[in-house]
Amino acid sequence: MLILTASFGEGHNSAARGVREGLARVAPDQSEVELRDLFAEAYGPLNELVRRGYLALVNSAPHAWGVVYRWLDRKKDYDKEFQRLVRLKDHFAPLLERFLPDVVVCSFPAYPNVLQEILGPDRQCKCVVVVTDSITINASWYRSAADYFLVANEQSASVLRAAGVAPDKIKVFGFPVSPKFSDFVQDRQSTPSNSKPRVLYMINAATRGAPELVRLLADLGVHLTVTIGRADNLRPAIEAATDGHPVKIVGWTD
């Protein structure tokens, strides 16, 4: 099984690792797995420049990113657009010839279209797309000839069905995470019925309003946990916003 990701947001990598670790748990001796970021391999420093620009746009100018997102969503000719990824194809084709995967799992758009261009409609391997968007799903995820689309929830599945994706191609499996999380289920403390509500606030792209939202949530007197990911520079503002309330702040955890 060949798993393909790209580092344009940690969700793509997290999903790819979740699939790999799940396979290692359920079929350690029956599966041969490779996980690759072909964009990083093919484009090197240029990919890093584009990646940083993308993340800066999402974090600093979400309205501008919204314009780009909607433009991508309206496009119909993804195959034509992805034909320009010549260097990606130059890395992808030899990998397919060497590894001969039975299944190609894609946690980033573009790969299914490029796979189809390389191998054609008679390809022997299955193509599975792990959609890391939820509920609001860009069309670039599903305008391809993939065999299956794995989505996180029924709301996401309804978006794909409404867009014309065959229902038998859509599978609701949740978001892929490492199976190690299930190892701690029995150690989880039960929540008394009269305890304070537990709220998890996961800060994502738009961080500007995060401290104010933390302040409002903390004032409600809930058990609040805030994840800041790799944005360590955000921690002082979040700590100040708690105003002395007991709030758990969690940084990047692998």
PDB file of C-alpha atoms in Angstrom, residues 21-107:
ATOM      1  CA  GLU A  21      -0.284   3.040  12.063  1.00  0.00           C
ATOM      2  CA  GLY A  22      -3.713   1.439  11.799  1.00  0.00           C
ATOM      3  CA  LEU A  23      -2.433  -0.992   9.182  1.00  0.00           C
ATOM      4  CA  ALA A  24       0.598  -1.760  11.335  1.00  0.00           C
ATOM      5  CA  ARG A  25      -1.765  -2.622  14.184  1.00  0.00           C
ATOM      6  CA  VAL A  26      -4.304  -4.789  12.342  1.00  0.00           C
ATOM      7  CA  ALA A  27      -2.102  -6.384   9.664  1.00  0.00           C
ATOM      8  CA  PRO A  28       1.567  -6.078  10.642  1.00  0.00           C
ATOM      9  CA  ASP A  29       2.666  -9.107   8.638  1.00  0.00           C
ATOM     10  CA  GLN A  30       0.193  -8.906   5.767  1.00  0.00           C
ATOM     11  CA  SER A  31       0.866  -5.403   4.470  1.00  0.00           C
ATOM     12  CA  GLU A  32       3.842  -3.586   2.988  1.00  0.00           C
ATOM     13  CA  VAL A  33       3.403   0.155   3.377  1.00  0.00           C
ATOM     14  CA  GLU A  34       5.257   3.219   2.131  1.00  0.00           C
ATOM     15  CA  LEU A  35       4.317   6.761   3.159  1.00  0.00           C
ATOM     16  CA  ARG A  36       5.635   9.526   0.905  1.00  0.00           C
ATOM     17  CA  ASP A  37       5.316  13.271   0.418  1.00  0.00           C
ATOM     18  CA  LEU A  38       6.004  13.499  -3.303  1.00  0.00           C
ATOM     19  CA  PHE A  39       5.461  17.252  -3.433  1.00  0.00           C
ATOM     20  CA  ALA A  40       8.343  17.762  -0.998  1.00  0.00           C
ATOM     21  CA  GLU A  41      10.485  15.219  -2.851  1.00  0.00           C
ATOM     22  CA  ALA A  42       9.764  16.622  -6.307  1.00  0.00           C
ATOM     23  CA  TYR A  43       9.861  20.353  -5.660  1.00  0.00           C
ATOM     24  CA  GLY A  44      12.171  20.690  -2.652  1.00  0.00           C
ATOM     25  CA  PRO A  45      12.783  24.357  -1.682  1.00  0.00           C
ATOM     26  CA  LEU A  46      10.024  25.560  -4.020  1.00  0.00           C
ATOM     27  CA  ASN A  47       7.511  23.324  -2.249  1.00  0.00           C
ATOM     28  CA  GLU A  48       8.650  24.699   1.111  1.00  0.00           C
ATOM     29  CA  LEU A  49       8.240  28.264  -0.155  1.00  0.00           C
ATOM     30  CA  VAL A  50       4.723  27.562  -1.435  1.00  0.00           C
ATOM     31  CA  ARG A  51       3.843  25.682   1.751  1.00  0.00           C
ATOM     32  CA  ARG A  52       4.914  28.582   3.965  1.00  0.00           C
ATOM     33  CA  GLY A  53       3.050  31.028   1.740  1.00  0.00           C
ATOM     34  CA  TYR A  54      -0.104  28.928   1.933  1.00  0.00           C
ATOM     35  CA  LEU A  55       0.028  28.674   5.725  1.00  0.00           C
ATOM     36  CA  ALA A  56       0.715  32.405   6.033  1.00  0.00           C
ATOM     37  CA  LEU A  57      -2.273  33.161   3.803  1.00  0.00           C
ATOM     38  CA  VAL A  58      -4.577  30.903   5.818  1.00  0.00           C
ATOM     39  CA  ASN A  59      -3.397  32.258   9.173  1.00  0.00           C
ATOM     40  CA  SER A  60      -2.981  35.943   8.351  1.00  0.00           C
ATOM     41  CA  ALA A  61      -5.504  36.586   5.594  1.00  0.00           C
ATOM     42  CA  PRO A  62      -8.345  34.049   5.896  1.00  0.00           C
ATOM     43  CA  HIS A  63     -10.654  36.186   3.738  1.00  0.00           C
ATOM     44  CA  ALA A  64      -8.107  36.148   0.912  1.00  0.00           C
ATOM     45  CA  TRP A  65      -7.745  32.398   1.316  1.00  0.00           C
ATOM     46  CA  GLY A  66     -11.538  32.153   1.115  1.00  0.00           C
ATOM     47  CA  VAL A  67     -11.415  33.765  -2.327  1.00  0.00           C
ATOM     48  CA  VAL A  68      -8.813  31.232  -3.482  1.00  0.00           C
ATOM     49  CA  TYR A  69     -10.773  28.362  -1.909  1.00  0.00           C
ATOM     50  CA  ARG A  70     -13.982  29.305  -3.719  1.00  0.00           C
ATOM     51  CA  TRP A  71     -12.088  29.712  -6.995  1.00  0.00           C
ATOM     52  CA  LEU A  72     -10.703  26.190  -6.636  1.00  0.00           C
ATOM     53  CA  ASP A  73     -14.133  24.866  -5.723  1.00  0.00           C
ATOM     54  CA  ARG A  74     -15.664  26.228  -8.936  1.00  0.00           C
ATOM     55  CA  LYS A  75     -13.082  24.673 -11.234  1.00  0.00           C
ATOM     56  CA  LYS A  76     -14.113  21.751 -13.424  1.00  0.00           C
ATOM     57  CA  ASP A  77     -10.866  20.939 -15.249  1.00  0.00           C
ATOM     58  CA  TYR A  78      -8.664  19.582 -12.464  1.00  0.00           C
ATOM     59  CA  ASP A  79      -7.121  16.995 -14.771  1.00  0.00           C
ATOM     60  CA  LYS A  80      -5.916  19.777 -17.067  1.00  0.00           C
ATOM     61  CA  GLU A  81      -4.554  21.794 -14.144  1.00  0.00           C
ATOM     62  CA  PHE A  82      -2.671  18.864 -12.647  1.00  0.00           C
ATOM     63  CA  GLN A  83      -1.083  18.013 -16.008  1.00  0.00           C
ATOM     64  CA  ARG A  84       1.269  20.893 -15.260  1.00  0.00           C
ATOM     65  CA  LEU A  85       2.808  18.986 -12.334  1.00  0.00           C
ATOM     66  CA  VAL A  86       5.473  17.475 -14.562  1.00  0.00           C
ATOM     67  CA  ARG A  87       8.109  17.126 -11.866  1.00  0.00           C
ATOM     68  CA  LEU A  88       5.602  15.400  -9.587  1.00  0.00           C
ATOM     69  CA  LYS A  89       4.814  12.880 -12.329  1.00  0.00           C
ATOM     70  CA  ASP A  90       8.536  12.311 -12.882  1.00  0.00           C
ATOM     71  CA  HIS A  91       8.807  11.170  -9.243  1.00  0.00           C
ATOM     72  CA  PHE A  92       5.453   9.409  -9.075  1.00  0.00           C
ATOM     73  CA  ALA A  93       5.755   7.178 -12.150  1.00  0.00           C
ATOM     74  CA  PRO A  94       9.044   5.445 -11.167  1.00  0.00           C
ATOM     75  CA  LEU A  95       7.701   4.891  -7.649  1.00  0.00           C
ATOM     76  CA  LEU A  96       4.628   3.143  -9.051  1.00  0.00           C
ATOM     77  CA  GLU A  97       6.790   1.016 -11.326  1.00  0.00           C
ATOM     78  CA  ARG A  98       9.095  -0.002  -8.473  1.00  0.00           C
ATOM     79  CA  PHE A  99       6.599  -0.485  -5.645  1.00  0.00           C
ATOM     80  CA  LEU A 100       3.656  -1.845  -7.683  1.00  0.00           C
ATOM     81  CA  PRO A 101       1.048  -0.923  -5.061  1.00  0.00           C
ATOM     82  CA  ASP A 102      -2.266  -2.730  -4.799  1.00  0.00           C
ATOM     83  CA  VAL A 103      -3.785   0.364  -3.217  1.00  0.00           C
ATOM     84  CA  VAL A 104      -2.808   4.039  -3.361  1.00  0.00           C
ATOM     85  CA  VAL A 105      -4.186   6.056  -0.440  1.00  0.00           C
ATOM     86  CA  CYS A 106      -4.220   9.829  -0.951  1.00  0.00           C
ATOM     87  CA  SER A 107      -4.665  12.283   1.921  1.00  0.00           C
TER      88      SER A 107
END
